[in-house]
mmCIF file of C-alpha atoms in Angstrom:
data_model
loop_
_atom_site.group_PDB
_atom_site.id
_atom_site.type_symbol
_atom_site.label_atom_id
_atom_site.label_comp_id
_atom_site.label_asym_id
_atom_site.label_seq_id
_atom_site.Cartn_x
_atom_site.Cartn_y
_atom_site.Cartn_z
ATOM 1 C CA UNK A 1335 61.279 66.480 4.570
ATOM 2 C CA UNK A 1336 62.292 64.967 1.014
ATOM 3 C CA UNK A 1337 60.420 66.723 -1.694
ATOM 4 C CA UNK A 1338 63.102 66.470 -4.255
ATOM 5 C CA UNK A 1339 65.264 63.908 -6.211
ATOM 6 C CA UNK A 1340 67.652 62.078 -4.059
ATOM 7 C CA UNK A 1341 71.576 62.532 -4.638
ATOM 8 C CA UNK A 1342 74.267 59.858 -4.869
ATOM 9 C CA UNK A 1343 73.724 56.081 -4.927
ATOM 10 C CA UNK A 1344 72.202 55.230 -1.726
ATOM 11 C CA UNK A 1345 69.823 52.545 -1.074
ATOM 12 C CA UNK A 1346 66.125 52.874 -1.757
ATOM 13 C CA UNK A 1347 64.022 54.267 1.415
ATOM 14 C CA UNK A 1348 60.922 52.289 1.764
ATOM 15 C CA UNK A 1349 58.451 53.624 4.296
ATOM 16 C CA UNK A 1350 60.990 55.861 5.846
ATOM 17 C CA UNK A 1351 64.559 57.153 5.445
ATOM 18 C CA UNK A 1352 67.352 54.956 6.197
ATOM 19 C CA UNK A 1353 68.433 56.823 9.373
ATOM 20 C CA UNK A 1354 65.094 56.142 11.034
ATOM 21 C CA UNK A 1355 64.368 52.618 9.820
ATOM 22 C CA UNK A 1356 65.574 51.064 12.975
ATOM 23 C CA UNK A 1357 64.063 53.141 15.450
ATOM 24 C CA UNK A 1358 61.397 50.971 17.400
ATOM 25 C CA UNK A 1359 58.354 53.145 17.020
ATOM 26 C CA UNK A 1360 59.100 53.527 13.299
ATOM 27 C CA UNK A 1361 59.657 49.780 12.808
ATOM 28 C CA UNK A 1362 56.266 49.304 14.365
ATOM 29 C CA UNK A 1363 54.367 51.643 12.518
ATOM 30 C CA UNK A 1364 55.656 50.254 9.379
ATOM 31 C CA UNK A 1365 54.588 46.758 10.720
ATOM 32 C CA UNK A 1366 51.223 48.272 11.134
ATOM 33 C CA UNK A 1367 50.902 49.719 8.081
ATOM 34 C CA UNK A 1368 51.965 46.320 6.058
ATOM 35 C CA UNK A 1369 49.762 44.426 7.877
ATOM 36 C CA UNK A 1370 46.753 46.621 7.103
ATOM 37 C CA UNK A 1371 47.993 46.199 3.217
ATOM 38 C CA UNK A 1372 48.971 49.870 3.090
ATOM 39 C CA UNK A 1373 51.195 50.882 0.271
ATOM 40 C CA UNK A 1374 54.708 52.213 1.591
ATOM 41 C CA UNK A 1375 56.343 54.904 -0.604
ATOM 42 C CA UNK A 1376 59.780 54.010 -2.007
ATOM 43 C CA UNK A 1377 62.124 57.211 -2.025
ATOM 44 C CA UNK A 1378 64.675 55.958 -4.736
ATOM 45 C CA UNK A 1379 68.250 56.274 -3.842
ATOM 46 C CA UNK A 1380 69.501 56.468 -7.156
ATOM 47 C CA UNK A 1381 69.441 60.170 -8.916
ATOM 48 C CA UNK A 1382 66.282 60.892 -10.735
ATOM 49 C CA UNK A 1383 65.365 63.781 -13.298
ATOM 50 C CA UNK A 1384 62.702 65.770 -11.925
ATOM 51 C CA UNK A 1385 60.392 64.733 -14.711
ATOM 52 C CA UNK A 1386 60.848 61.102 -13.391
ATOM 53 C CA UNK A 1387 60.725 62.035 -9.737
ATOM 54 C CA UNK A 1388 57.076 63.835 -10.399
ATOM 55 C CA UNK A 1389 55.484 61.109 -12.289
ATOM 56 C CA UNK A 1390 54.242 57.436 -11.750
ATOM 57 C CA UNK A 1391 58.116 56.509 -11.317
ATOM 58 C CA UNK A 1392 58.385 58.806 -8.267
ATOM 59 C CA UNK A 1393 57.265 57.806 -4.695
ATOM 60 C CA UNK A 1394 53.620 56.486 -3.998
ATOM 61 C CA UNK A 1395 52.073 55.920 -0.622
ATOM 62 C CA UNK A 1396 52.810 56.497 2.670
ATOM 63 C CA UNK A 1397 55.965 57.537 4.537
ATOM 64 C CA UNK A 1398 56.746 57.772 8.203
ATOM 65 C CA UNK A 1399 58.758 60.480 9.740
ATOM 66 C CA UNK A 1400 59.820 60.616 13.566
ATOM 67 C CA UNK A 1401 57.715 63.815 15.344
ATOM 68 C CA UNK A 1402 58.188 64.922 18.979
ATOM 69 C CA UNK A 1403 58.354 62.459 21.658
ATOM 70 C CA UNK A 1404 56.309 59.326 20.706
ATOM 71 C CA UNK A 1405 54.516 61.002 17.891
ATOM 72 C CA UNK A 1406 55.228 60.025 14.217
ATOM 73 C CA UNK A 1407 54.093 61.570 11.135
ATOM 74 C CA UNK A 1408 52.583 59.909 8.309
ATOM 75 C CA UNK A 1409 52.532 61.473 4.985
ATOM 76 C CA UNK A 1410 50.974 60.237 1.587
ATOM 77 C CA UNK A 1411 53.061 60.533 -1.602
ATOM 78 C CA UNK A 1412 51.212 60.959 -4.950
ATOM 79 C CA UNK A 1413 53.595 61.141 -8.078
ATOM 80 C CA UNK A 1414 56.503 61.882 -5.907
ATOM 81 C CA UNK A 1415 54.783 64.918 -3.745
ATOM 82 C CA UNK A 1416 53.599 64.546 -0.139
ATOM 83 C CA UNK A 1417 51.357 67.898 -0.481
ATOM 84 C CA UNK A 1418 49.824 70.392 -3.222
ATOM 85 C CA UNK A 1419 52.616 72.804 -3.221
ATOM 86 C CA UNK A 1420 53.695 73.529 -6.616
ATOM 87 C CA UNK A 1421 50.741 72.065 -8.343
ATOM 88 C CA UNK A 1422 48.732 73.593 -10.895
ATOM 89 C CA UNK A 1423 45.310 74.457 -9.529
ATOM 90 C CA UNK A 1424 43.457 72.326 -12.101
ATOM 91 C CA UNK A 1425 45.193 69.395 -10.818
ATOM 92 C CA UNK A 1426 44.787 69.932 -7.048
ATOM 93 C CA UNK A 1427 41.027 68.545 -6.795
ATOM 94 C CA UNK A 1428 41.821 65.111 -7.930
ATOM 95 C CA UNK A 1429 44.943 64.718 -6.055
ATOM 96 C CA UNK A 1430 43.223 66.180 -2.929
ATOM 97 C CA UNK A 1431 40.572 63.946 -3.029
ATOM 98 C CA UNK A 1432 42.961 60.845 -3.620
ATOM 99 C CA UNK A 1433 45.251 61.886 -0.609
ATOM 100 C CA UNK A 1434 42.214 62.658 1.704
ATOM 101 C CA UNK A 1435 40.984 59.095 0.919
ATOM 102 C CA UNK A 1436 44.370 57.413 1.428
ATOM 103 C CA UNK A 1437 45.229 59.148 4.536
ATOM 104 C CA UNK A 1438 41.713 58.231 5.782
ATOM 105 C CA UNK A 1439 42.575 54.616 5.142
ATOM 106 C CA UNK A 1440 46.054 54.873 7.035
ATOM 107 C CA UNK A 1441 43.939 56.178 10.289
ATOM 108 C CA UNK A 1442 41.521 53.428 10.261
ATOM 109 C CA UNK A 1443 44.618 50.888 9.917
ATOM 110 C CA UNK A 1444 46.163 52.525 12.859
ATOM 111 C CA UNK A 1445 43.014 53.058 14.806
ATOM 112 C CA UNK A 1446 42.359 49.227 14.326
ATOM 113 C CA UNK A 1447 45.699 48.167 15.652
ATOM 114 C CA UNK A 1448 45.010 50.363 18.816
ATOM 115 C CA UNK A 1449 47.075 53.492 18.114
ATOM 116 C CA UNK A 1450 46.281 56.954 18.832
ATOM 117 C CA UNK A 1451 45.422 58.968 15.793
ATOM 118 C CA UNK A 1452 45.124 62.795 14.877
ATOM 119 C CA UNK A 1453 44.069 64.054 11.324
ATOM 120 C CA UNK A 1454 46.282 67.045 10.538
ATOM 121 C CA UNK A 1455 44.169 69.094 7.895
ATOM 122 C CA UNK A 1456 44.632 72.604 6.177
ATOM 123 C CA UNK A 1457 42.565 75.425 7.641
ATOM 124 C CA UNK A 1458 43.159 77.381 4.323
ATOM 125 C CA UNK A 1459 41.185 75.582 1.791
ATOM 126 C CA UNK A 1460 37.701 75.722 0.934
ATOM 127 C CA UNK A 1461 37.404 71.738 0.755
ATOM 128 C CA UNK A 1462 38.739 69.426 3.087
ATOM 129 C CA UNK A 1463 42.598 68.922 2.523
ATOM 130 C CA UNK A 1464 44.439 66.174 4.763
ATOM 131 C CA UNK A 1465 47.914 67.115 5.113
ATOM 132 C CA UNK A 1466 49.052 64.012 7.247
ATOM 133 C CA UNK A 1467 48.350 61.838 10.008
ATOM 134 C CA UNK A 1468 49.821 62.233 13.450
ATOM 135 C CA UNK A 1469 49.996 58.751 15.212
ATOM 136 C CA UNK A 1470 51.473 57.246 18.674
ATOM 137 C CA UNK A 1471 51.735 53.601 19.699
ATOM 138 C CA UNK A 1472 49.813 52.325 22.636
ATOM 139 C CA UNK A 1473 51.905 52.235 25.791
ATOM 140 C CA UNK A 1474 52.560 48.696 26.976
ATOM 141 C CA UNK A 1475 52.822 49.310 30.512
ATOM 142 C CA UNK A 1476 50.881 52.477 31.151
ATOM 143 C CA UNK A 1477 47.129 52.923 30.544
ATOM 144 C CA UNK A 1478 46.074 55.084 27.580
ATOM 145 C CA UNK A 1479 44.234 57.490 29.979
ATOM 146 C CA UNK A 1480 43.875 58.292 33.579
ATOM 147 C CA UNK A 1481 40.504 56.981 34.063
ATOM 148 C CA UNK A 1482 38.122 54.689 32.139
ATOM 149 C CA UNK A 1483 35.084 55.662 30.062
ATOM 150 C CA UNK A 1484 32.607 54.762 32.863
ATOM 151 C CA UNK A 1485 34.460 57.011 35.374
ATOM 152 C CA UNK A 1486 34.377 59.708 32.937
ATOM 153 C CA UNK A 1487 30.663 59.541 32.401
ATOM 154 C CA UNK A 1488 30.225 59.529 36.258
ATOM 155 C CA UNK A 1489 31.975 62.796 36.173
ATOM 156 C CA UNK A 1490 30.281 64.232 33.602
ATOM 157 C CA UNK A 1491 26.929 63.699 35.549
ATOM 158 C CA UNK A 1492 28.672 64.797 38.968
ATOM 159 C CA UNK A 1493 29.743 68.209 37.464
ATOM 160 C CA UNK A 1494 26.700 68.924 35.146
ATOM 161 C CA UNK A 1495 28.996 69.170 32.133
ATOM 162 C CA UNK A 1496 26.982 70.126 29.007
ATOM 163 C CA UNK A 1497 27.640 70.428 25.541
ATOM 164 C CA UNK A 1498 30.578 72.791 24.560
ATOM 165 C CA UNK A 1499 31.446 73.413 28.329
ATOM 166 C CA UNK A 1500 34.860 71.858 27.873
ATOM 167 C CA UNK A 1501 35.772 73.094 24.336
ATOM 168 C CA UNK A 1502 37.984 75.779 25.217
ATOM 169 C CA UNK A 1503 39.692 73.927 27.852
ATOM 170 C CA UNK A 1504 40.565 71.122 25.609
ATOM 171 C CA UNK A 1505 42.072 73.328 22.978
ATOM 172 C CA UNK A 1506 44.108 74.986 25.894
ATOM 173 C CA UNK A 1507 45.507 71.442 26.609
ATOM 174 C CA UNK A 1508 46.255 70.407 23.427
ATOM 175 C CA UNK A 1509 47.927 73.665 22.471
ATOM 176 C CA UNK A 1510 49.961 73.371 25.795
ATOM 177 C CA UNK A 1511 51.257 70.051 24.460
ATOM 178 C CA UNK A 1512 51.934 71.604 21.278
ATOM 179 C CA UNK A 1513 53.887 74.173 22.724
ATOM 180 C CA UNK A 1514 56.025 71.422 24.665
ATOM 181 C CA UNK A 1515 56.590 69.694 21.222
ATOM 182 C CA UNK A 1516 57.880 73.074 19.839
ATOM 183 C CA UNK A 1517 60.072 73.944 22.462
ATOM 184 C CA UNK A 1518 61.414 70.193 22.199
ATOM 185 C CA UNK A 1519 62.632 70.723 18.677
ATOM 186 C CA UNK A 1520 59.689 69.541 16.858
ATOM 187 C CA UNK A 1521 60.018 69.590 12.947
ATOM 188 C CA UNK A 1522 63.821 70.402 12.832
ATOM 189 C CA UNK A 1523 63.384 70.146 8.912
ATOM 190 C CA UNK A 1524 61.197 73.372 8.788
ATOM 191 C CA UNK A 1525 61.900 76.956 9.439
ATOM 192 C CA UNK A 1526 60.992 78.094 13.242
ATOM 193 C CA UNK A 1527 57.852 79.918 11.925
ATOM 194 C CA UNK A 1528 56.775 76.500 10.011
ATOM 195 C CA UNK A 1529 57.444 74.594 12.967
ATOM 196 C CA UNK A 1530 55.563 76.454 15.182
ATOM 197 C CA UNK A 1531 52.609 76.728 12.701
ATOM 198 C CA UNK A 1532 52.859 72.939 12.066
ATOM 199 C CA UNK A 1533 52.565 71.902 16.080
ATOM 200 C CA UNK A 1534 49.862 74.198 16.806
ATOM 201 C CA UNK A 1535 47.581 73.230 13.716
ATOM 202 C CA UNK A 1536 48.230 69.551 14.872
ATOM 203 C CA UNK A 1537 46.989 70.615 18.154
ATOM 204 C CA UNK A 1538 43.889 72.290 16.784
ATOM 205 C CA UNK A 1539 43.155 69.296 14.706
ATOM 206 C CA UNK A 1540 43.629 67.070 17.819
ATOM 207 C CA UNK A 1541 41.406 69.138 19.955
ATOM 208 C CA UNK A 1542 38.882 69.211 17.233
ATOM 209 C CA UNK A 1543 38.644 65.685 17.068
ATOM 210 C CA UNK A 1544 38.216 65.120 20.915
ATOM 211 C CA UNK A 1545 35.547 67.837 21.042
ATOM 212 C CA UNK A 1546 33.386 66.278 18.401
ATOM 213 C CA UNK A 1547 33.335 62.966 20.547
ATOM 214 C CA UNK A 1548 31.435 64.578 23.179
ATOM 215 C CA UNK A 1549 31.910 65.310 26.943
ATOM 216 C CA UNK A 1550 33.286 61.767 28.068
ATOM 217 C CA UNK A 1551 36.101 61.818 25.518
ATOM 218 C CA UNK A 1552 36.672 65.342 26.672
ATOM 219 C CA UNK A 1553 36.975 64.353 30.237
ATOM 220 C CA UNK A 1554 39.346 61.694 29.357
ATOM 221 C CA UNK A 1555 41.669 63.633 27.361
ATOM 222 C CA UNK A 1556 41.766 66.069 30.146
ATOM 223 C CA UNK A 1557 42.530 63.675 32.709
ATOM 224 C CA UNK A 1558 45.627 62.358 30.493
ATOM 225 C CA UNK A 1559 46.758 66.104 30.633
ATOM 226 C CA UNK A 1560 46.186 66.353 34.302
ATOM 227 C CA UNK A 1561 47.960 63.236 35.033
ATOM 228 C CA UNK A 1562 45.844 62.463 38.306
ATOM 229 C CA UNK A 1563 42.073 62.106 38.997
ATOM 230 C CA UNK A 1564 42.725 64.906 41.738
ATOM 231 C CA UNK A 1565 43.939 67.187 39.352
ATOM 232 C CA UNK A 1566 41.193 66.500 36.655
ATOM 233 C CA UNK A 1567 38.421 67.295 39.357
ATOM 234 C CA UNK A 1568 40.063 70.337 40.484
ATOM 235 C CA UNK A 1569 40.106 71.491 36.814
ATOM 236 C CA UNK A 1570 36.548 70.586 36.335
ATOM 237 C CA UNK A 1571 35.409 72.271 39.504
ATOM 238 C CA UNK A 1572 37.240 75.479 38.150
ATOM 239 C CA UNK A 1573 35.465 75.010 34.587
ATOM 240 C CA UNK A 1574 32.006 74.279 35.764
ATOM 241 C CA UNK A 1575 29.515 76.059 38.293
ATOM 242 C CA UNK A 1576 27.257 73.584 39.274
ATOM 243 C CA UNK A 1577 26.274 72.470 42.675
ATOM 244 C CA UNK A 1578 28.178 69.103 42.438
ATOM 245 C CA UNK A 1579 31.180 71.190 41.282
ATOM 246 C CA UNK A 1580 31.051 73.282 44.355
ATOM 247 C CA UNK A 1581 30.592 70.681 46.763
ATOM 248 C CA UNK A 1582 33.615 68.569 45.062
ATOM 249 C CA UNK A 1583 35.816 71.758 45.622
ATOM 250 C CA UNK A 1584 34.751 72.323 49.172
ATOM 251 C CA UNK A 1585 35.459 68.635 50.135
ATOM 252 C CA UNK A 1586 38.789 68.282 48.275
#
């Protein structure tokens, strides 16, 4: 990812790098951001001194990077930096709060447009530190989930699913997806170890978000991972020990 001055006399990159600017998903994401009034970071094509880049003259705002599959990564530049690396400790508090607020706004804009959003946050700091947003566009020809909310609620009742019963299964499913992203070459700009950490940090954040929404959301998430209602029912039967689960397994 770009974290220093550009070289050469290239066109400015507004919201994404020029090589990604015509990708349909990126075009759609930038359209959502513009419609939502979100500031897009401009990466200057001209050469800039370090002190220029890391100042109010440097990139400020949202910047989109293609991720694995349909996922896009949205970072937030403040004074030429998309994260806190290299900053003085005394400066991180205000910058962290500003980036957290800005990325929360980005999440709201994408959610309002029907996109799927996952907050990726650091697990290494005492206070909340947003790293980026992972977003995927809603499918135009496929349902967002295998089952409806009403069907999910019915399954929660049928299998007697209680609070916390599906937490581990959601984490496992999210990290299986993360492993697929890693094996597919996610984050090619990072080292192998950093790429592995990033996809699994994102998977944990995604699982945590789902788990915080309760059993109905968990069932819908697992339905997407299973692909079919039959596969979901089999999984729920394995995860629960209620009479309903036993009956479901014996009749399937």
